[in-house]
PDB file of C-alpha atoms in Angstrom:
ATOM      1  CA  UNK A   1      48.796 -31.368 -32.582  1.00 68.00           C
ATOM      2  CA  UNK A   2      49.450 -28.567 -35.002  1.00 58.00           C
ATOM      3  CA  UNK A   3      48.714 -24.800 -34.118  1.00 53.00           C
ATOM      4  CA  UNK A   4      45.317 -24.280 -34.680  1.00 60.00           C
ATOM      5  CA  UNK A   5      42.380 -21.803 -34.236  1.00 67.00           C
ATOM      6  CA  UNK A   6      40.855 -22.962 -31.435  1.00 93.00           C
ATOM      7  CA  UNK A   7      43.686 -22.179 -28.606  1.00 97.00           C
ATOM      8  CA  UNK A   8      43.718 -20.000 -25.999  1.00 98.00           C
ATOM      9  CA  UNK A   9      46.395 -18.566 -24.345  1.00 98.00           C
ATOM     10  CA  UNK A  10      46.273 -16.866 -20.802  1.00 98.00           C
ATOM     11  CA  UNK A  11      49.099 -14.799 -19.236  1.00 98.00           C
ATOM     12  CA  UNK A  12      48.266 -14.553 -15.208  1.00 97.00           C
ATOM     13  CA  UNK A  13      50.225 -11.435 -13.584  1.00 97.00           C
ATOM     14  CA  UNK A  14      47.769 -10.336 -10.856  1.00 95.00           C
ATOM     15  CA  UNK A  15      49.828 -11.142  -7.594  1.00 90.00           C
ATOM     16  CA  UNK A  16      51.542  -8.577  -5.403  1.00 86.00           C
ATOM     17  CA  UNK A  17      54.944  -9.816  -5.616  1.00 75.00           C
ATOM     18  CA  UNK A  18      55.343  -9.722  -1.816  1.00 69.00           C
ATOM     19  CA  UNK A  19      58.677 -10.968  -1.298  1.00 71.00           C
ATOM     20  CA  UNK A  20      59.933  -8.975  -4.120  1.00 73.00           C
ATOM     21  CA  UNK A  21      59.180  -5.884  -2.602  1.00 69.00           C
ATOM     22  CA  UNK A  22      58.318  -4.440  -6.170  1.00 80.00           C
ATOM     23  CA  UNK A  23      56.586  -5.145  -8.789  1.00 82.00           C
ATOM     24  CA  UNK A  24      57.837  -8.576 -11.063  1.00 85.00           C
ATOM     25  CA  UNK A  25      56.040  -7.535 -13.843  1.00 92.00           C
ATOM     26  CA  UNK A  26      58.201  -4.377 -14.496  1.00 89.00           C
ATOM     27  CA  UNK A  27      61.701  -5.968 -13.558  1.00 90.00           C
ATOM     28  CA  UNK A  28      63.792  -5.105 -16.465  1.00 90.00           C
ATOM     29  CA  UNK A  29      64.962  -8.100 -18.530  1.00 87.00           C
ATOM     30  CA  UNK A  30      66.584  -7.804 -21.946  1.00 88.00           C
ATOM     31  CA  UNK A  31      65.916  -3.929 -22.194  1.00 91.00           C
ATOM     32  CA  UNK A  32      62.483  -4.260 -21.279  1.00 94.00           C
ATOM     33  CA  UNK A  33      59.617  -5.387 -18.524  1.00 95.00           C
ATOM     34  CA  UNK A  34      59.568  -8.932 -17.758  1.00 95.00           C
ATOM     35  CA  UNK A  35      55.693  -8.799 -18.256  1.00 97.00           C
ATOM     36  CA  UNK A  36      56.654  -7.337 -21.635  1.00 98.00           C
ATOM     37  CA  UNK A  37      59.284  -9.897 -22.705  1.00 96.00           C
ATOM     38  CA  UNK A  38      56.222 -12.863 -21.815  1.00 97.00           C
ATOM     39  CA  UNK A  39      53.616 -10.874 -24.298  1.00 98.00           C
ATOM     40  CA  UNK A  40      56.103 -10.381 -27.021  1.00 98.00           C
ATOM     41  CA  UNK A  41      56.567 -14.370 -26.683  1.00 97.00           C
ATOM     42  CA  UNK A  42      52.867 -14.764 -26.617  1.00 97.00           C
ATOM     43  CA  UNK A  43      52.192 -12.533 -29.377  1.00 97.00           C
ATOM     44  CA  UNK A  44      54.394 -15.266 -31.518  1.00 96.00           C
ATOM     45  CA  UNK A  45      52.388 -18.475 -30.985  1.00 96.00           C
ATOM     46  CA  UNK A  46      49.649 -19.055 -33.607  1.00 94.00           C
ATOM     47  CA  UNK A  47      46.525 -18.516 -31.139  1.00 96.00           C
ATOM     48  CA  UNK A  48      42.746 -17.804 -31.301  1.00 95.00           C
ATOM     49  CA  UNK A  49      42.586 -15.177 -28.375  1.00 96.00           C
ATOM     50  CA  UNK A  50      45.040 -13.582 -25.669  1.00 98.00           C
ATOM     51  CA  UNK A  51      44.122 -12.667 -22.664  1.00 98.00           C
ATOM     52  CA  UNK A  52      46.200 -10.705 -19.919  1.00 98.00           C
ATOM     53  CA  UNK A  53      44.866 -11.251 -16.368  1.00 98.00           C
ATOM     54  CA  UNK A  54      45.723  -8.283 -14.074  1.00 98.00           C
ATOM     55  CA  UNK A  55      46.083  -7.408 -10.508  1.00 97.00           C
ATOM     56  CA  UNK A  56      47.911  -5.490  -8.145  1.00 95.00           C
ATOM     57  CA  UNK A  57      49.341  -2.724  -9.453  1.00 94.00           C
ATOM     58  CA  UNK A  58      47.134  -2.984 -12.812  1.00 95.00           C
ATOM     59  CA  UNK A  59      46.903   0.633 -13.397  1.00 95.00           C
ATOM     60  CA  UNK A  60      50.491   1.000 -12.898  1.00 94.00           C
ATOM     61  CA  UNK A  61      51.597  -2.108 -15.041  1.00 96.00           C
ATOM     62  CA  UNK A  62      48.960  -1.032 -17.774  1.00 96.00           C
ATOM     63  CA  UNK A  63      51.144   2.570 -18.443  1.00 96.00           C
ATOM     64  CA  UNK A  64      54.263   0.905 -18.817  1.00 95.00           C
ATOM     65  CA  UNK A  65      53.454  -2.322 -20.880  1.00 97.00           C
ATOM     66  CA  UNK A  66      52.425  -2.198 -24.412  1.00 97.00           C
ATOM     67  CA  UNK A  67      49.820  -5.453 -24.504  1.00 97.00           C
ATOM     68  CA  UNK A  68      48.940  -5.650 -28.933  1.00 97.00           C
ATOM     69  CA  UNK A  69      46.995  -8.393 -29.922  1.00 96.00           C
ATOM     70  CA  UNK A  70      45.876  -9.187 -25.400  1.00 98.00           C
ATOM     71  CA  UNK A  71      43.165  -8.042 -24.082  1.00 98.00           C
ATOM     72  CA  UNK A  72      43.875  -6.899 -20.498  1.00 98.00           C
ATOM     73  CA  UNK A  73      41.438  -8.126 -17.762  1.00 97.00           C
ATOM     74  CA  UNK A  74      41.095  -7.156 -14.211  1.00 97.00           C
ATOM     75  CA  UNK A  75      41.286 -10.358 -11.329  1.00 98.00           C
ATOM     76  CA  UNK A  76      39.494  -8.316  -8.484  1.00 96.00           C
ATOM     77  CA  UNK A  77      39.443 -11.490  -6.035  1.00 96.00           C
ATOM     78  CA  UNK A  78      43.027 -11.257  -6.985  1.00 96.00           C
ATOM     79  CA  UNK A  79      44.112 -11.185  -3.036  1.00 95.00           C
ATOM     80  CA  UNK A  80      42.575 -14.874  -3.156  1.00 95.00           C
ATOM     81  CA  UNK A  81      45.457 -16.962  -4.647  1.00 94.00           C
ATOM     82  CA  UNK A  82      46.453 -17.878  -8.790  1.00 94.00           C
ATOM     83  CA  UNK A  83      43.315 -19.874  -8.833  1.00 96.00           C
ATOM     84  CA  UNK A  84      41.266 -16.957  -9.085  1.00 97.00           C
ATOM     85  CA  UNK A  85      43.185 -15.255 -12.077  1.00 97.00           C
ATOM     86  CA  UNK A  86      42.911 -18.845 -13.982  1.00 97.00           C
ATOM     87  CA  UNK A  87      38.876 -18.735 -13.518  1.00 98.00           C
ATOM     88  CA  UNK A  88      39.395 -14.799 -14.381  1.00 98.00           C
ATOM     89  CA  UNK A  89      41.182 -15.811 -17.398  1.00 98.00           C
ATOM     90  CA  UNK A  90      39.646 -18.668 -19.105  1.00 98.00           C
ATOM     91  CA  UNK A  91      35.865 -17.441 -18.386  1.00 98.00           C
ATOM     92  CA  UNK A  92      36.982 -14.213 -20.746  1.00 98.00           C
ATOM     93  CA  UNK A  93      39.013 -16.579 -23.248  1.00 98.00           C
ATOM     94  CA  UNK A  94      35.427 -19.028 -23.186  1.00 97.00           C
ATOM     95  CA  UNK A  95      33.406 -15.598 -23.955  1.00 97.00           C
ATOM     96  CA  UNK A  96      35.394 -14.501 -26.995  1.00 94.00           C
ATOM     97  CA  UNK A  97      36.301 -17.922 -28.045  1.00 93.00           C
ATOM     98  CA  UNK A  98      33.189 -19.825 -28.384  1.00 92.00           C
ATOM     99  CA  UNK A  99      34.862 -23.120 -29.644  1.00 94.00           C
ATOM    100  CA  UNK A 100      37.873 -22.863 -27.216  1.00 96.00           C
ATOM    101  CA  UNK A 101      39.308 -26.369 -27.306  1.00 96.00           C
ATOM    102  CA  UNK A 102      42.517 -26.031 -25.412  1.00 98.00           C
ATOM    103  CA  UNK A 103      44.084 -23.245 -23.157  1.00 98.00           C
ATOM    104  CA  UNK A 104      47.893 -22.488 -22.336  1.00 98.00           C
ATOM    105  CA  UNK A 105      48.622 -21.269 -19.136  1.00 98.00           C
ATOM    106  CA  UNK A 106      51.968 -18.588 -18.880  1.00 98.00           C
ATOM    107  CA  UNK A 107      53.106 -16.603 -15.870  1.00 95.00           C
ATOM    108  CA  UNK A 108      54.711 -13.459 -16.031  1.00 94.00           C
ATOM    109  CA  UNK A 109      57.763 -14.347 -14.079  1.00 91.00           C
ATOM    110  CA  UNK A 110      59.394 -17.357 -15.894  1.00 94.00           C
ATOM    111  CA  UNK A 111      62.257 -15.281 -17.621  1.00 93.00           C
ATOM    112  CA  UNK A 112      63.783 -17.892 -20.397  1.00 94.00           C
ATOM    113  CA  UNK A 113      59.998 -18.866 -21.718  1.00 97.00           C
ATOM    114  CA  UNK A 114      60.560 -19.226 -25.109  1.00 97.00           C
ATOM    115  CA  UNK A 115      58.515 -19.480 -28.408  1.00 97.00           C
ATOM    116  CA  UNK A 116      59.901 -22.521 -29.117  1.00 97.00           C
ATOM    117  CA  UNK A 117      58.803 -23.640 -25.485  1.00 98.00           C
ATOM    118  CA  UNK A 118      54.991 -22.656 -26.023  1.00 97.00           C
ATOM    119  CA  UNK A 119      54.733 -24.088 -30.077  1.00 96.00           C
ATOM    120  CA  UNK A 120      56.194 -27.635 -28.558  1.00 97.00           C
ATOM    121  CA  UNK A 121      53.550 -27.999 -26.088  1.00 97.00           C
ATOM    122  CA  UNK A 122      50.570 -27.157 -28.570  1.00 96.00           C
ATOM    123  CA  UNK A 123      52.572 -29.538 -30.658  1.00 95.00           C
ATOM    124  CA  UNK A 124      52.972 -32.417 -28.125  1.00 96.00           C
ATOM    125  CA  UNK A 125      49.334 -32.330 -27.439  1.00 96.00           C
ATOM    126  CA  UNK A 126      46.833 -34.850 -28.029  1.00 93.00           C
ATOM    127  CA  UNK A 127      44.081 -32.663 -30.194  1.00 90.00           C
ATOM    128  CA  UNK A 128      41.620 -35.907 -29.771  1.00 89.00           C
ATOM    129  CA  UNK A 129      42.136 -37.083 -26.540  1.00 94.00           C
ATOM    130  CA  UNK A 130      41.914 -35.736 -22.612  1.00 96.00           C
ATOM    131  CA  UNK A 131      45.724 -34.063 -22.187  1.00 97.00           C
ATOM    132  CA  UNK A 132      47.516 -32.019 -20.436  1.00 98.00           C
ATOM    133  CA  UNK A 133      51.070 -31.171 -21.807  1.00 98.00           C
ATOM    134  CA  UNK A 134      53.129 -29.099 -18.853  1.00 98.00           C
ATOM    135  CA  UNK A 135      57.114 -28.310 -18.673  1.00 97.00           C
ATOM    136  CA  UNK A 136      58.968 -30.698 -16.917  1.00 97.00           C
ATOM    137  CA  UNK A 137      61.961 -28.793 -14.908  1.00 95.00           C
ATOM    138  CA  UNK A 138      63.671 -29.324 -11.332  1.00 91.00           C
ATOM    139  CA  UNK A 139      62.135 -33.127 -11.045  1.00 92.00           C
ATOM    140  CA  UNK A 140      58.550 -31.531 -11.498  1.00 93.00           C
ATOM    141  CA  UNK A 141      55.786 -30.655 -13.440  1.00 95.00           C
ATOM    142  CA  UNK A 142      54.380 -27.034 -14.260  1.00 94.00           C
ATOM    143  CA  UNK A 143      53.857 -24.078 -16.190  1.00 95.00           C
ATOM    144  CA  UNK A 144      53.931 -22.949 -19.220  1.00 97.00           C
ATOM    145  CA  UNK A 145      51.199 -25.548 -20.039  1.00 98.00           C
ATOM    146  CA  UNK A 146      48.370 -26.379 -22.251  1.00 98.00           C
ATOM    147  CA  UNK A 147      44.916 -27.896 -21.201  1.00 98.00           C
ATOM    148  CA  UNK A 148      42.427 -29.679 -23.198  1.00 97.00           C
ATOM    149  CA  UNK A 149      38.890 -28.790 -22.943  1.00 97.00           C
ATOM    150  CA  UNK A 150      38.494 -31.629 -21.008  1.00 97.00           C
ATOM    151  CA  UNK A 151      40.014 -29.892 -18.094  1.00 98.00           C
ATOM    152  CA  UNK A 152      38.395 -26.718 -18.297  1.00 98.00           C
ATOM    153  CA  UNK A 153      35.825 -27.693 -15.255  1.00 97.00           C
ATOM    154  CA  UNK A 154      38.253 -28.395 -13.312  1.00 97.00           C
ATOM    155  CA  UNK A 155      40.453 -25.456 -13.729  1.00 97.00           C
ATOM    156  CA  UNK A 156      37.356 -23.283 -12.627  1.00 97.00           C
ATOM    157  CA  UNK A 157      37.126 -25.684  -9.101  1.00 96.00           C
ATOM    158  CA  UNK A 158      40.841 -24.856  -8.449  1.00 95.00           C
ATOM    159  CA  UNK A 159      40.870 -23.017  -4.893  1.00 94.00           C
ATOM    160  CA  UNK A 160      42.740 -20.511  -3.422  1.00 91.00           C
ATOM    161  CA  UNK A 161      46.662 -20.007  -4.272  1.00 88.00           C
ATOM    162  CA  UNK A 162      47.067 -23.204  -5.844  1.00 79.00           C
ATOM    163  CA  UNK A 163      47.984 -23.191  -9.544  1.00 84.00           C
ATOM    164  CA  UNK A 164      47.519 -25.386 -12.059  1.00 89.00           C
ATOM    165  CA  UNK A 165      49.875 -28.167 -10.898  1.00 89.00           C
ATOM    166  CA  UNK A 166      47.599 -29.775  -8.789  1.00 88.00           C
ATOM    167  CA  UNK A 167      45.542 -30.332 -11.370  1.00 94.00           C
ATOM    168  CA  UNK A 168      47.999 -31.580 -13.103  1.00 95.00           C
ATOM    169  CA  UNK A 169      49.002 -33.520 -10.055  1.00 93.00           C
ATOM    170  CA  UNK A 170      45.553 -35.239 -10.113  1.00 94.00           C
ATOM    171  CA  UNK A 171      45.553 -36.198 -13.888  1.00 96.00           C
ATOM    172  CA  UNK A 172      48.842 -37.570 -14.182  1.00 96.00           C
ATOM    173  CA  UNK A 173      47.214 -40.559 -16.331  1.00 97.00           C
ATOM    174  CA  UNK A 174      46.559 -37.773 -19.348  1.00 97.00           C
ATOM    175  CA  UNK A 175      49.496 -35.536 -18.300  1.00 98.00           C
ATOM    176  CA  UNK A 176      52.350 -35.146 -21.334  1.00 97.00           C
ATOM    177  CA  UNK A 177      55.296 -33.093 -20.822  1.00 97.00           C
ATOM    178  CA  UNK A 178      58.823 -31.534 -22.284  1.00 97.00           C
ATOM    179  CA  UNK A 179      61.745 -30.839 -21.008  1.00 97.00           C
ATOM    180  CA  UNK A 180      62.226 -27.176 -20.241  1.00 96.00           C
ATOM    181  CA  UNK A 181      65.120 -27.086 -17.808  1.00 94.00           C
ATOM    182  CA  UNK A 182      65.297 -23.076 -17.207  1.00 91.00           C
ATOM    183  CA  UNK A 183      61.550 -23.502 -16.053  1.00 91.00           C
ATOM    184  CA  UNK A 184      62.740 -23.671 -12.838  1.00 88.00           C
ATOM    185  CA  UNK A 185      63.885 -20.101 -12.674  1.00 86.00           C
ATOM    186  CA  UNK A 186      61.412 -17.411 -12.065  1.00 79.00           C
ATOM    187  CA  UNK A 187      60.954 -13.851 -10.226  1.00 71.00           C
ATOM    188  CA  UNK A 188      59.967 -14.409  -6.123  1.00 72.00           C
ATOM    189  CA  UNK A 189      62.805 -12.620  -4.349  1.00 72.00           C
ATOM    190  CA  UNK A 190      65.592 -10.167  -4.598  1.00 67.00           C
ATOM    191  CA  UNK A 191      68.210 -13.055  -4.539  1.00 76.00           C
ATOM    192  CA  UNK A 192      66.052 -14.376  -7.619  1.00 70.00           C
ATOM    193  CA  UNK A 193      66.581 -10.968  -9.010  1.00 68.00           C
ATOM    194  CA  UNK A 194      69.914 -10.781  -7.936  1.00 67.00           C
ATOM    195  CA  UNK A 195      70.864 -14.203  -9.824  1.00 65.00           C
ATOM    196  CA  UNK A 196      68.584 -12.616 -13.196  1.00 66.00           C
ATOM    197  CA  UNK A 197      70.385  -9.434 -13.184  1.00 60.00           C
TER     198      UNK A 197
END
């Protein structure tokens, strides 16, 4: 599937980073907030409409980052797990994007996300079909990752703090992926910080 018009892309940084002890979002990474680093990737891909779904610590993240071409939303059932920032984010991306055929999910905490990353998933997806193209890393499946339509329903019945990958879990007869070895590595605890730094 080429780039087209009808993509959405969702960024979901609404969680507390607990175990951090701080927020993820504002780690410095190459010179500059992680959160930051993620948007200036998303900014890149050839999409409809951005969206930036917000948490904890929104009115603090929303001074430091600069967010261009995103809109910023507000999760306020945050506190109830990742699902709740994926309904948050693709009812907004469905309201400004009446023709919204497919939706890639990004989290703000994957450092080495890449553009490259995000325009081989739109590009490994079937535009005709039911698919779901995810990253492969760390003998599993996950985010970043791009949805068809098809899935939208089900992304809104997603409960609590589980993610996407149990949907994809469920559909692994339309699920597509790429290899995306540093996928693995994200932002949950100092010693993750500690390894980044």
């Amino acid at each position: 599937m080429k780039a087209n018009e009808n993509i959405g892309l969702m960024v979901l940084a609404a969680g507390a980073s607990s175990r951090l002890g701080q927020p993820k979002q504002l780690v410095k990474f190459e010179d500059k907030p992680l959160l930051q680093h993620i948007l200036d990737i998303g900014q890149e891909v050839h999409v409809k409409e951005r969206v930036l779904v917000l948490g904890a610590k929104s009115e603090l993240i929303q001074e430091v980052i600069i967010p261009g071409t995103f809109s910023m939303i507000h999760n306020y059932e945050w506190q109830k797990g990742m699902s709740t920032s994926i309904h948050t984010g693709l009812k907004s991306l469905q309201s400004k994007c009446t023709d919204l055929r497919h939706v890639i999910i990004m989290l703000s905490d994957q450092p080495y996300v890449s553009v490259e990353i995000i325009n081989q998933l739109i590009a490994s997806q079937d535009a005709t079909k039911p698919c779901i193209t995810t990253c492969s890393y760390a003998n599993q499946m996950g985010v970043p990752a791009i949805f068809s339509h098809h899935f939208f329903k089900d992304l809104m019945k997603l409960k609590g703090d589980l993610g996407a990958r149990k949907l994809i879990q469920q559909q692994l007869d339309h699920v597509r992926t790429i290899p995306f070895s540093k996928g693995v590595i994200d932002i949950d605890t100092p010693e993750d910080l500690g390894k980044l730094e």
